[in-house]
CSV table of C-alpha atoms in Angstrom, one decimal:
chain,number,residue,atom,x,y,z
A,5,UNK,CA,383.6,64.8,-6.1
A,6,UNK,CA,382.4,61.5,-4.6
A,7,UNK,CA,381.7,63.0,-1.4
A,8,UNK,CA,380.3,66.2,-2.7
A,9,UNK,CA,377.1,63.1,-4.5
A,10,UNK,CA,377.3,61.5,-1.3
A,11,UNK,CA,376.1,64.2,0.4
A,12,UNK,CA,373.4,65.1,-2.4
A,13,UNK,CA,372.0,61.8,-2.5
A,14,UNK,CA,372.1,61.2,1.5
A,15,UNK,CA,370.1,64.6,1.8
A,16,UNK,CA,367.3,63.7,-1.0
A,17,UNK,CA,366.8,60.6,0.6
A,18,UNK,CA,366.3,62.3,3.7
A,19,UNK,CA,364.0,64.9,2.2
A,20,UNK,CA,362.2,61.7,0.1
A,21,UNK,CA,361.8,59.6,3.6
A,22,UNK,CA,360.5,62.9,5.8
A,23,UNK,CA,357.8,62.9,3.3
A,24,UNK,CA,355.9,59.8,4.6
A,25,UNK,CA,356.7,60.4,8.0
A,26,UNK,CA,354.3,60.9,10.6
A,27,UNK,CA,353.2,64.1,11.4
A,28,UNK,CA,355.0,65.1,15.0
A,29,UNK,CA,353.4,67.4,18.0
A,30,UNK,CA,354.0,71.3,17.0
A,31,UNK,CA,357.6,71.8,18.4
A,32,UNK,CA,358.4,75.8,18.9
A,33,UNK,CA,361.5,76.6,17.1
A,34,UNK,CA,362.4,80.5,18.5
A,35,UNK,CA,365.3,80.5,16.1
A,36,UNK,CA,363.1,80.0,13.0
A,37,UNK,CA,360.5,82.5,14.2
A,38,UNK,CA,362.8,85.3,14.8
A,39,UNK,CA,364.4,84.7,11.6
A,40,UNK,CA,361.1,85.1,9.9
A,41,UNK,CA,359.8,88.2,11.8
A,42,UNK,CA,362.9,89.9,10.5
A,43,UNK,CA,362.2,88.9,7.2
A,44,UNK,CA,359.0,90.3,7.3
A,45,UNK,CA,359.8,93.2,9.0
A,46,UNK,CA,361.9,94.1,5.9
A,47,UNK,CA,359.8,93.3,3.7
A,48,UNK,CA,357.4,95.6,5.5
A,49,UNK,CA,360.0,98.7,6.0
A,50,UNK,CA,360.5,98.3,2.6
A,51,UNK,CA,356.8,99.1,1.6
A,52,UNK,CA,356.8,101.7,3.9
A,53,UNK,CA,359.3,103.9,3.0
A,54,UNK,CA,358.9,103.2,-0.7
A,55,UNK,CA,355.6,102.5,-1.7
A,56,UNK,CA,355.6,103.4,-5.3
A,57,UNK,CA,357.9,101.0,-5.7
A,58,UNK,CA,356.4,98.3,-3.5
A,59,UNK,CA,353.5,98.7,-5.2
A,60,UNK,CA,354.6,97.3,-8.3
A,61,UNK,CA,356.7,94.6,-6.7
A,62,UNK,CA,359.9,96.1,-6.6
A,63,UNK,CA,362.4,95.1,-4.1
A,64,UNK,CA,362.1,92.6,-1.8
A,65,UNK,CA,358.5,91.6,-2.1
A,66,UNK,CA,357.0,87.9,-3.2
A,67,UNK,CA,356.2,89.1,-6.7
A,68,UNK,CA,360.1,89.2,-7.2
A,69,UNK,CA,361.4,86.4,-5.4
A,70,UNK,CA,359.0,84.3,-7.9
A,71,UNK,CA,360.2,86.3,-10.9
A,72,UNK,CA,363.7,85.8,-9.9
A,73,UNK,CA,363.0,81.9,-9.0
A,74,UNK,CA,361.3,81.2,-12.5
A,75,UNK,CA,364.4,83.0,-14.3
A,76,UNK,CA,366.9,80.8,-12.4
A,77,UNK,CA,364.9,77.7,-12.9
A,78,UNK,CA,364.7,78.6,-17.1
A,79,UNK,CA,368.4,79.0,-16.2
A,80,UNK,CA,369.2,75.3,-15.5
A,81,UNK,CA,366.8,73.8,-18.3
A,82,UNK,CA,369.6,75.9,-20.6
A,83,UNK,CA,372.5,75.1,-19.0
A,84,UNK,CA,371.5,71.4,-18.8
A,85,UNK,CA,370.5,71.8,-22.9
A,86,UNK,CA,374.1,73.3,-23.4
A,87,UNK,CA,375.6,70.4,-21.8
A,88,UNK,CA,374.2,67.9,-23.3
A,89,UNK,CA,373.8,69.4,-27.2
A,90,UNK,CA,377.9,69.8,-25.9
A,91,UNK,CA,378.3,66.5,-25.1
A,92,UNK,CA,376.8,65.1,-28.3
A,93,UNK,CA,379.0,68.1,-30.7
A,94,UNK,CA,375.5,69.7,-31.9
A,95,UNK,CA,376.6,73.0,-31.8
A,96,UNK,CA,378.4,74.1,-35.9
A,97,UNK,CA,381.6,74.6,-35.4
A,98,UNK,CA,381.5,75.5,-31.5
A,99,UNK,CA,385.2,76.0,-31.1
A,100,UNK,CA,385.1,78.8,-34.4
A,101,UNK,CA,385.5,82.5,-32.8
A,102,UNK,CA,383.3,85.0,-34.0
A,103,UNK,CA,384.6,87.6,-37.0
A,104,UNK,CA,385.1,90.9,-35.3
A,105,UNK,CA,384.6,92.5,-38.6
A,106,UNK,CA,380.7,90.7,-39.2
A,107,UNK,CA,379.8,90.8,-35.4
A,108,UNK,CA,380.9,93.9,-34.4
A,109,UNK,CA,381.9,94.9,-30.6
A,110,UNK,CA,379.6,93.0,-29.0
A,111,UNK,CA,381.0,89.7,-29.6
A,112,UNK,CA,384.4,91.0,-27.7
A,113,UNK,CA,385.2,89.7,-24.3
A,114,UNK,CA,388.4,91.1,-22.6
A,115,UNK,CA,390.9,89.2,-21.1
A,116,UNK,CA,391.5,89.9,-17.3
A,117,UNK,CA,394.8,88.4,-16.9
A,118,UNK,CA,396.5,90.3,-20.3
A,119,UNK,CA,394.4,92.8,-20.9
A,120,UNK,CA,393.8,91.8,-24.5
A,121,UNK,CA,390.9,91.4,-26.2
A,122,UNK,CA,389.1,88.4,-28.2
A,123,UNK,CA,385.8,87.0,-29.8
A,124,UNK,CA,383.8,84.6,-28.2
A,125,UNK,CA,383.2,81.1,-29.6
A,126,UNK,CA,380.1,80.1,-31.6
A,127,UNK,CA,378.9,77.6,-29.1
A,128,UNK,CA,379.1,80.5,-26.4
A,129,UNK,CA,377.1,82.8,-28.8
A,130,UNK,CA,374.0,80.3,-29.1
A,131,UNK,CA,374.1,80.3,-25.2
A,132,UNK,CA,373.7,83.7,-25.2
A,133,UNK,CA,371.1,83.8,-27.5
A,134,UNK,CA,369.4,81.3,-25.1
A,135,UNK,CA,369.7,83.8,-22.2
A,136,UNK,CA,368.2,86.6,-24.0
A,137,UNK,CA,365.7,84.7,-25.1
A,138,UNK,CA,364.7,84.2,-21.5
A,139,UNK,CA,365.4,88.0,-20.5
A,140,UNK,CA,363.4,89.1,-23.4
A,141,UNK,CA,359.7,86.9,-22.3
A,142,UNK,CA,360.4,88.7,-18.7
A,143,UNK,CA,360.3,92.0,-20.3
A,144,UNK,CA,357.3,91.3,-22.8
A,145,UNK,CA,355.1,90.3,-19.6
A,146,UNK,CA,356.3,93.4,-18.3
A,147,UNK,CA,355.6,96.2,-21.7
A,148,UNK,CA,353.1,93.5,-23.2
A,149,UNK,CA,351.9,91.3,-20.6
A,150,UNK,CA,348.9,89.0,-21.7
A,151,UNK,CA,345.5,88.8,-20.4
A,152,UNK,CA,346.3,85.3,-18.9
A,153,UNK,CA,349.4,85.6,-18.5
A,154,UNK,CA,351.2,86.4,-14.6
A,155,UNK,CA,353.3,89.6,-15.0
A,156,UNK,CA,356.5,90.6,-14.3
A,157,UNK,CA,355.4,93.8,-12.3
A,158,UNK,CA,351.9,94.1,-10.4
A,159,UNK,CA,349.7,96.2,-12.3
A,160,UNK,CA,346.1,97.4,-11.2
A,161,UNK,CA,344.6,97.3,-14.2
A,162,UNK,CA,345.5,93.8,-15.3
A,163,UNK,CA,342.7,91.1,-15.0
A,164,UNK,CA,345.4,89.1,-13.1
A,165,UNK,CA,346.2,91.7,-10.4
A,166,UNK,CA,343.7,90.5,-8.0
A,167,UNK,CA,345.1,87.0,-8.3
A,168,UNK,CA,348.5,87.9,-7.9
A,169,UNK,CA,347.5,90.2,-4.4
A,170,UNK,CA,346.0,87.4,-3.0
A,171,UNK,CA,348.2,84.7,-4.4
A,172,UNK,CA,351.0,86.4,-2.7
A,173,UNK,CA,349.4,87.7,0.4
A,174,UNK,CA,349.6,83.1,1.1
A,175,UNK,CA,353.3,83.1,0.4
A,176,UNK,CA,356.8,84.5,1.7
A,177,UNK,CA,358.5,84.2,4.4
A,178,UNK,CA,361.8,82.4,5.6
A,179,UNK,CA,359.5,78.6,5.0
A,180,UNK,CA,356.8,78.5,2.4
A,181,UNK,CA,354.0,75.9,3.9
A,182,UNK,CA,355.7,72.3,2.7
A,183,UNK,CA,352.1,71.0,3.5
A,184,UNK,CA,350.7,72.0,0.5
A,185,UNK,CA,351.8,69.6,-2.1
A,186,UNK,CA,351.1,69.3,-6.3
A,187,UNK,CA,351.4,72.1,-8.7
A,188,UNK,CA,350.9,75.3,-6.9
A,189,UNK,CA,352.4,78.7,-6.0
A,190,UNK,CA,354.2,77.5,-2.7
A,191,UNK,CA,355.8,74.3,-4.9
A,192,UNK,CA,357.0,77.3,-7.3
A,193,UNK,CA,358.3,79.7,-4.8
A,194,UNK,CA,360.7,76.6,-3.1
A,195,UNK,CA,361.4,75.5,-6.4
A,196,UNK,CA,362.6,79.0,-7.6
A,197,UNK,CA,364.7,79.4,-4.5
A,198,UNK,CA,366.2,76.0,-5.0
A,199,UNK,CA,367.3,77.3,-8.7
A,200,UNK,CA,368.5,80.3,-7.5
A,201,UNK,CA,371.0,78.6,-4.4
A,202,UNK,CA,371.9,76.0,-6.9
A,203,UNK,CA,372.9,78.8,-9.2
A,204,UNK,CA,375.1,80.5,-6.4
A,205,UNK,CA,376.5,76.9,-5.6
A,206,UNK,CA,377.6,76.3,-9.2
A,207,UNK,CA,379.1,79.8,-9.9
A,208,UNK,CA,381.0,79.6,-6.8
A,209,UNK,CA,382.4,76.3,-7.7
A,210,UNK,CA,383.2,77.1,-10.9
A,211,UNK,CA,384.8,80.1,-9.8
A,212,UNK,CA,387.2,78.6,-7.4
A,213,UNK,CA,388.1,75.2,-9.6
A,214,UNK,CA,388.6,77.5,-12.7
A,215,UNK,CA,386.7,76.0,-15.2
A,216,UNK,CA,382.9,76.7,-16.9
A,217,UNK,CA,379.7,76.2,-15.5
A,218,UNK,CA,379.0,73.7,-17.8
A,219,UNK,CA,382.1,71.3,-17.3
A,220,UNK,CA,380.7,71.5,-13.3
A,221,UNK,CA,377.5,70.4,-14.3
A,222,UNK,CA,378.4,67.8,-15.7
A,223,UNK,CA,380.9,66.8,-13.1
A,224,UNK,CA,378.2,67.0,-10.6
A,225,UNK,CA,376.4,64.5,-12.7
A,226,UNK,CA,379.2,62.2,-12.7
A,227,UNK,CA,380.1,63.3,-16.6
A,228,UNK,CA,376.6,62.1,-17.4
A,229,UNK,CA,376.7,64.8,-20.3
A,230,UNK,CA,380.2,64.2,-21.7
């Protein structure tokens, strides 16, 4: 794993360094460009041939992509929780499988490899809980979406429906504009999609070393957690 936080750190000093650089002459990059007119060319086919659904901000439109990028971000501030309430044993009796009998079917997983069936552990049912959690606040600001609040779907008749259109009309695209810099939508929309690579990078990994997601994050942190 050395080299794997080698390359991590090497590439956020990078980024950290090309921040105080000095601006350069506009350079044309062809490959970039054509990568982002396909982009938007979907994006625009898509609202074409289904507009009902485009409307709302269905598929792939901006209004998603920050959804999905808030979700995955939520993600990691549970994941990272989990691994450290692991690491310090805060979780009652986390190795204790569920009772079939008091939690029912739902707290079944089947085993792929003998086709048998078990309960889950208690420290993976608070996880859970933690996910749903999350899943449930994206469908209240869908079914009960507050006057303030930004919505899961785009909705005419919401006060914020004007500030999401134009919001969103600013962003998208293969690069979000790295100029602008603080607290705002373009910081949020590389953030999300940061999460959401991250996320693919860590199940992947996972996947192939055959252990949890949690045990990689906190190999990726040098066993920082536990």
């Amino acid at each position: 794993m050395a080299p794997l936080r080698t390359l991590a750190a090497l590439t956020l000093a990078a980024t950290s360094v090309s921040a105080f650089a000095p601006a350069s002459p506009a350079v044309s990059r062809p490959t970039t460009a054509v990568a982002s007119a396909v982009f938007d060319d979907a994006v625009k086919d898509w609202a074409d041939e289904y507009p009902e659904f485009a409307k709302w901000g269905w598929g792939p439109s901006v209004q998603a992509e920050i959804w999905n990028g808030r979700h995955a971000m939520f993600g990691w501030v549970v994941m990272c929780a989990c691994a450290y309430h692991q690491g310090h044993n805060d979780f009652p009796d986390a190795d204790k499988m569920l009772d079939l009998k008091q939690w029912g079917t739902l707290a079944t997983i089947s085993d792929g490899l003998e086709k048998g069936k078990d309960t889950i552990s208690n420290e993976r049912a608070i996880i859970l809980i933690a996910n749903v959690h999350a899943f449930f606040v994206g469908i209240a600001a869908t079914v009960a979406p507050l006057p303030f609040s930004d919505t899961l779907l785009l909705d005419v008749n919401h006060p914020m429906y004007e500030w999401q259109v134009e919001r969103n009309s600013k962003l998208g695209g293969i690069m979000p504009d790295m100029k602008q810099v603080g607290i705002n939508p373009h910081a949020e929309l590389m953030n999300g999609r940061m999460a959401m690579m991250g996320l693919i990078a860590c199940v992947s990994y996972s996947f192939i070393q055959g252990q949890s997601m949690i045990d990689t994050i906190n190999e990726w942190v040098g066993g920082a957690y536990f």
